PDB file of C-alpha atoms and ligand atoms in Angstrom:
ATOM      1  CA  MET A 986     -64.414 -10.689  55.354  1.00  0.00           C
ATOM      2  CA  ALA A 987     -64.861 -12.014  51.825  1.00  0.00           C
ATOM      3  CA  THR A 988     -64.024 -10.017  48.714  1.00  0.00           C
ATOM      4  CA  GLU A 989     -67.293  -9.007  47.069  1.00  0.00           C
ATOM      5  CA  HIS A 990     -68.520  -7.180  43.995  1.00  0.00           C
ATOM      6  CA  THR A 991     -71.420  -4.735  44.137  1.00  0.00           C
ATOM      7  CA  LEU A 992     -73.197  -2.558  41.577  1.00  0.00           C
ATOM      8  CA  SER A 993     -72.935   1.202  42.007  1.00  0.00           C
ATOM      9  CA  ILE A 994     -74.769   3.790  39.919  1.00  0.00           C
ATOM     10  CA  ILE A 995     -74.015   7.498  39.937  1.00  0.00           C
ATOM     11  CA  LYS A 996     -77.461   8.943  39.225  1.00  0.00           C
ATOM     12  CA  PRO A 997     -78.410  11.791  36.825  1.00  0.00           C
ATOM     13  CA  ASP A 998     -78.637  14.496  39.524  1.00  0.00           C
ATOM     14  CA  ALA A 999     -74.943  13.881  40.281  1.00  0.00           C
ATOM     15  CA  THR A1000     -73.636  13.481  36.705  1.00  0.00           C
ATOM     16  CA  LYS A1001     -75.431  16.728  35.763  1.00  0.00           C
ATOM     17  CA  ARG A1002     -73.669  18.564  38.589  1.00  0.00           C
ATOM     18  CA  ASN A1003     -70.258  17.156  37.543  1.00  0.00           C
ATOM     19  CA  LEU A1004     -69.839  15.176  40.774  1.00  0.00           C
ATOM     20  CA  THR A1005     -68.619  11.846  39.327  1.00  0.00           C
ATOM     21  CA  GLY A1006     -65.023  12.339  40.438  1.00  0.00           C
ATOM     22  CA  LYS A1007     -65.887  13.602  43.920  1.00  0.00           C
ATOM     23  CA  ILE A1008     -68.241  10.661  44.485  1.00  0.00           C
ATOM     24  CA  ASN A1009     -65.751   8.100  43.227  1.00  0.00           C
ATOM     25  CA  ALA A1010     -63.054   9.576  45.480  1.00  0.00           C
ATOM     26  CA  LYS A1011     -65.292   8.660  48.444  1.00  0.00           C
ATOM     27  CA  PHE A1012     -65.475   5.038  47.271  1.00  0.00           C
ATOM     28  CA  GLU A1013     -61.737   4.813  46.633  1.00  0.00           C
ATOM     29  CA  ASP A1014     -60.882   6.482  49.955  1.00  0.00           C
ATOM     30  CA  ALA A1015     -62.999   3.813  51.669  1.00  0.00           C
ATOM     31  CA  GLY A1016     -60.900   1.071  50.030  1.00  0.00           C
ATOM     32  CA  LEU A1017     -63.334   0.119  47.275  1.00  0.00           C
ATOM     33  CA  ARG A1018     -61.842  -0.492  43.811  1.00  0.00           C
ATOM     34  CA  ILE A1019     -63.707   0.443  40.615  1.00  0.00           C
ATOM     35  CA  VAL A1020     -63.237  -2.716  38.526  1.00  0.00           C
ATOM     36  CA  ALA A1021     -65.745  -1.892  35.736  1.00  0.00           C
ATOM     37  CA  GLN A1022     -67.294   1.401  34.678  1.00  0.00           C
ATOM     38  CA  LYS A1023     -69.328   3.010  31.889  1.00  0.00           C
ATOM     39  CA  ARG A1024     -71.315   6.196  31.345  1.00  0.00           C
ATOM     40  CA  ILE A1025     -74.633   5.504  29.645  1.00  0.00           C
ATOM     41  CA  GLN A1026     -78.083   7.040  29.143  1.00  0.00           C
ATOM     42  CA  LEU A1027     -80.912   4.711  30.176  1.00  0.00           C
ATOM     43  CA  THR A1028     -84.290   4.682  28.498  1.00  0.00           C
ATOM     44  CA  LYS A1029     -87.270   4.869  30.834  1.00  0.00           C
ATOM     45  CA  ALA A1030     -88.033   1.221  29.985  1.00  0.00           C
ATOM     46  CA  GLN A1031     -84.493   0.138  30.910  1.00  0.00           C
ATOM     47  CA  ALA A1032     -84.719   2.056  34.204  1.00  0.00           C
ATOM     48  CA  GLY A1033     -88.109   0.425  34.814  1.00  0.00           C
ATOM     49  CA  GLU A1034     -86.680  -3.047  34.298  1.00  0.00           C
ATOM     50  CA  PHE A1035     -83.772  -2.336  36.629  1.00  0.00           C
ATOM     51  CA  TYR A1036     -86.090  -1.018  39.378  1.00  0.00           C
ATOM     52  CA  LYS A1037     -88.954  -3.492  38.759  1.00  0.00           C
ATOM     53  CA  VAL A1038     -88.848  -4.598  42.426  1.00  0.00           C
ATOM     54  CA  HIS A1039     -90.296  -1.134  43.192  1.00  0.00           C
ATOM     55  CA  ALA A1040     -93.043  -1.331  40.529  1.00  0.00           C
ATOM     56  CA  GLU A1041     -95.853  -1.130  43.094  1.00  0.00           C
ATOM     57  CA  ARG A1042     -94.355   1.793  45.015  1.00  0.00           C
ATOM     58  CA  PRO A1043     -95.982   5.221  44.552  1.00  0.00           C
ATOM     59  CA  PHE A1044     -92.685   6.789  43.450  1.00  0.00           C
ATOM     60  CA  TYR A1045     -91.909   4.184  40.740  1.00  0.00           C
ATOM     61  CA  ASP A1046     -92.881   6.286  37.713  1.00  0.00           C
ATOM     62  CA  GLU A1047     -91.055   9.353  39.051  1.00  0.00           C
ATOM     63  CA  LEU A1048     -87.982   7.197  39.793  1.00  0.00           C
ATOM     64  CA  CYS A1049     -87.904   5.760  36.246  1.00  0.00           C
ATOM     65  CA  GLU A1050     -88.337   9.241  34.691  1.00  0.00           C
ATOM     66  CA  PHE A1051     -85.528  10.571  36.840  1.00  0.00           C
ATOM     67  CA  MET A1052     -83.129   7.702  36.065  1.00  0.00           C
ATOM     68  CA  ALA A1053     -83.688   8.308  32.329  1.00  0.00           C
ATOM     69  CA  SER A1054     -83.365  12.111  32.618  1.00  0.00           C
ATOM     70  CA  GLY A1055     -79.594  12.260  32.040  1.00  0.00           C
ATOM     71  CA  PRO A1056     -76.437  10.179  31.931  1.00  0.00           C
ATOM     72  CA  VAL A1057     -75.641   7.656  34.642  1.00  0.00           C
ATOM     73  CA  VAL A1058     -72.311   6.047  35.478  1.00  0.00           C
ATOM     74  CA  VAL A1059     -72.717   2.337  36.168  1.00  0.00           C
ATOM     75  CA  GLN A1060     -69.813   0.644  37.875  1.00  0.00           C
ATOM     76  CA  VAL A1061     -68.726  -2.443  39.766  1.00  0.00           C
ATOM     77  CA  LEU A1062     -67.005  -1.889  43.105  1.00  0.00           C
ATOM     78  CA  GLU A1063     -64.759  -4.563  44.602  1.00  0.00           C
ATOM     79  CA  GLY A1064     -63.552  -4.949  48.169  1.00  0.00           C
ATOM     80  CA  ASP A1065     -63.856  -6.768  51.474  1.00  0.00           C
ATOM     81  CA  GLY A1066     -67.540  -6.666  52.367  1.00  0.00           C
ATOM     82  CA  ALA A1067     -68.074  -4.333  49.394  1.00  0.00           C
ATOM     83  CA  ILE A1068     -71.886  -4.528  49.465  1.00  0.00           C
ATOM     84  CA  ALA A1069     -72.220  -3.199  53.020  1.00  0.00           C
ATOM     85  CA  LYS A1070     -69.207  -0.876  52.684  1.00  0.00           C
ATOM     86  CA  ASN A1071     -70.713   0.779  49.601  1.00  0.00           C
ATOM     87  CA  ARG A1072     -74.028   1.335  51.427  1.00  0.00           C
ATOM     88  CA  GLU A1073     -72.177   2.797  54.389  1.00  0.00           C
ATOM     89  CA  VAL A1074     -70.313   5.277  52.159  1.00  0.00           C
ATOM     90  CA  MET A1075     -73.573   6.137  50.333  1.00  0.00           C
ATOM     91  CA  GLY A1076     -75.545   6.951  53.509  1.00  0.00           C
ATOM     92  CA  ALA A1077     -79.281   6.636  54.181  1.00  0.00           C
ATOM     93  CA  THR A1078     -81.780   6.798  51.292  1.00  0.00           C
ATOM     94  CA  ASN A1079     -83.101  10.161  52.482  1.00  0.00           C
ATOM     95  CA  PRO A1080     -80.193  12.643  52.612  1.00  0.00           C
ATOM     96  CA  ALA A1081     -81.874  14.292  55.627  1.00  0.00           C
ATOM     97  CA  ASP A1082     -81.204  11.065  57.578  1.00  0.00           C
ATOM     98  CA  ALA A1083     -77.725  10.357  56.170  1.00  0.00           C
ATOM     99  CA  ASP A1084     -74.676  10.466  58.452  1.00  0.00           C
ATOM    100  CA  ALA A1085     -72.226  13.353  58.024  1.00  0.00           C
ATOM    101  CA  GLY A1086     -69.499  12.600  55.507  1.00  0.00           C
ATOM    102  CA  THR A1087     -71.580  10.177  53.456  1.00  0.00           C
ATOM    103  CA  ILE A1088     -72.200  10.799  49.753  1.00  0.00           C
ATOM    104  CA  ARG A1089     -75.900  11.437  50.216  1.00  0.00           C
ATOM    105  CA  ALA A1090     -75.375  13.811  53.159  1.00  0.00           C
ATOM    106  CA  GLU A1091     -72.813  15.833  51.198  1.00  0.00           C
ATOM    107  CA  PHE A1092     -74.209  15.830  47.690  1.00  0.00           C
ATOM    108  CA  SER A1093     -77.852  14.733  47.430  1.00  0.00           C
ATOM    109  CA  GLU A1094     -80.806  16.994  46.869  1.00  0.00           C
ATOM    110  CA  SER A1095     -83.805  14.869  47.923  1.00  0.00           C
ATOM    111  CA  VAL A1096     -84.952  11.341  48.775  1.00  0.00           C
ATOM    112  CA  GLY A1097     -85.632  10.714  45.077  1.00  0.00           C
ATOM    113  CA  GLU A1098     -82.621  12.515  43.580  1.00  0.00           C
ATOM    114  CA  ASN A1099     -80.127  10.952  45.947  1.00  0.00           C
ATOM    115  CA  SER A1100     -77.038  10.711  43.713  1.00  0.00           C
ATOM    116  CA  VAL A1101     -76.145   7.015  44.061  1.00  0.00           C
ATOM    117  CA  HIS A1102     -77.516   3.491  43.915  1.00  0.00           C
ATOM    118  CA  GLY A1103     -75.899   0.478  45.586  1.00  0.00           C
ATOM    119  CA  SER A1104     -76.904  -3.196  45.629  1.00  0.00           C
ATOM    120  CA  ASP A1105     -78.364  -4.302  48.959  1.00  0.00           C
ATOM    121  CA  ALA A1106     -77.458  -8.033  49.100  1.00  0.00           C
ATOM    122  CA  PRO A1107     -75.260 -10.654  47.352  1.00  0.00           C
ATOM    123  CA  GLU A1108     -78.060 -11.999  45.128  1.00  0.00           C
ATOM    124  CA  THR A1109     -79.203  -8.527  43.996  1.00  0.00           C
ATOM    125  CA  ALA A1110     -75.557  -7.526  43.424  1.00  0.00           C
ATOM    126  CA  ARG A1111     -75.097 -10.510  41.066  1.00  0.00           C
ATOM    127  CA  GLU A1112     -78.313  -9.730  39.182  1.00  0.00           C
ATOM    128  CA  GLU A1113     -77.665  -5.988  38.964  1.00  0.00           C
ATOM    129  CA  ILE A1114     -74.065  -6.418  37.774  1.00  0.00           C
ATOM    130  CA  ALA A1115     -75.224  -8.880  35.096  1.00  0.00           C
ATOM    131  CA  TYR A1116     -77.847  -6.337  33.930  1.00  0.00           C
ATOM    132  CA  PHE A1117     -75.071  -3.949  32.846  1.00  0.00           C
ATOM    133  CA  PHE A1118     -71.817  -5.896  32.476  1.00  0.00           C
ATOM    134  CA  SER A1119     -70.450  -9.095  30.954  1.00  0.00           C
ATOM    135  CA  GLY A1120     -67.727 -10.948  32.842  1.00  0.00           C
ATOM    136  CA  LEU A1121     -65.172  -9.719  30.271  1.00  0.00           C
ATOM    137  CA  GLU A1122     -65.812  -6.104  31.273  1.00  0.00           C
ATOM    138  CA  ILE A1123     -64.923  -6.633  34.942  1.00  0.00           C
ATOM    139  CA  VAL A1124     -61.191  -6.229  35.407  1.00  0.00           C
ATOM    140  CA  GLY A1125     -59.966  -6.328  38.989  1.00  0.00           C
TER     141      GLY A1125
HETATM  142  P1  ADP B1093     -81.842   2.725  48.383  1.00  0.00           P
HETATM  143  O1  ADP B1093     -81.493   3.364  47.052  1.00  0.00           O
HETATM  144  O2  ADP B1093     -81.215   3.470  49.536  1.00  0.00           O
HETATM  145  O3  ADP B1093     -81.567   1.244  48.404  1.00  0.00           O
HETATM  146  P2  ADP B1093     -84.722   2.122  48.102  1.00  0.00           P
HETATM  147  O4  ADP B1093     -84.345   0.782  47.537  1.00  0.00           O
HETATM  148  O5  ADP B1093     -85.713   2.162  49.224  1.00  0.00           O
HETATM  149  O6  ADP B1093     -83.418   2.924  48.604  1.00  0.00           O
HETATM  150  O7  ADP B1093     -85.320   3.033  46.956  1.00  0.00           O
HETATM  151  C1  ADP B1093     -84.768   3.028  45.654  1.00  0.00           C
HETATM  152  C2  ADP B1093     -84.716   4.442  45.146  1.00  0.00           C
HETATM  153  O8  ADP B1093     -86.057   4.920  44.972  1.00  0.00           O
HETATM  154  C3  ADP B1093     -84.065   5.468  46.088  1.00  0.00           C
HETATM  155  O9  ADP B1093     -82.656   5.463  46.046  1.00  0.00           O
HETATM  156  C4  ADP B1093     -84.677   6.763  45.591  1.00  0.00           C
HETATM  157  O10 ADP B1093     -84.019   7.228  44.399  1.00  0.00           O
HETATM  158  C5  ADP B1093     -86.100   6.329  45.248  1.00  0.00           C
HETATM  159  N1  ADP B1093     -87.008   6.566  46.380  1.00  0.00           N
HETATM  160  C6  ADP B1093     -87.084   5.872  47.540  1.00  0.00           C
HETATM  161  N2  ADP B1093     -88.033   6.374  48.371  1.00  0.00           N
HETATM  162  C7  ADP B1093     -88.575   7.435  47.704  1.00  0.00           C
HETATM  163  C8  ADP B1093     -89.604   8.372  48.012  1.00  0.00           C
HETATM  164  N3  ADP B1093     -90.259   8.340  49.168  1.00  0.00           N
HETATM  165  N4  ADP B1093     -89.893   9.324  47.080  1.00  0.00           N
HETATM  166  C9  ADP B1093     -89.232   9.374  45.885  1.00  0.00           C
HETATM  167  N5  ADP B1093     -88.263   8.513  45.535  1.00  0.00           N
HETATM  168  C10 ADP B1093     -87.925   7.558  46.420  1.00  0.00           C
END
């Protein structure tokens, strides 16, 4: 399988509960390498731009408010098949449906406040990484 990069975000519900290290241990244990990382606070407008694909969804405003409600950790994960691997480690969007041992099953509080984001395809991974990082900031 090809080496890929994917964008991961540790969301405000998780940073507030001091879960950054526990969540990143799950990624590293699964063989993913953190090759870029920063802790930032998004504005609601920046969150809205990032999630603009969901602009028509009923939860869009709530999602943007939530993503701007506290610090997030944005990071690039690298590994064989990293896009799918990251989503596997994250678990289903709704923690009630997430497999045991996944991040969302263990740590998430609701379908909205679900602790992590992960890119869903190669093209979105490229776009999402470029939204937060320059090439110089990605060090494998
Ligand atoms: P994923 O993050 O698993 O790729 P989606 O792309 O479907 O899931 O949704 C993006 C984000 O929007 C979710 O991670 C979650 O934070 C939020 N979200 C999705 N569905 C709902 C919902 N029904 N109610 C509130 N927030 C939601």
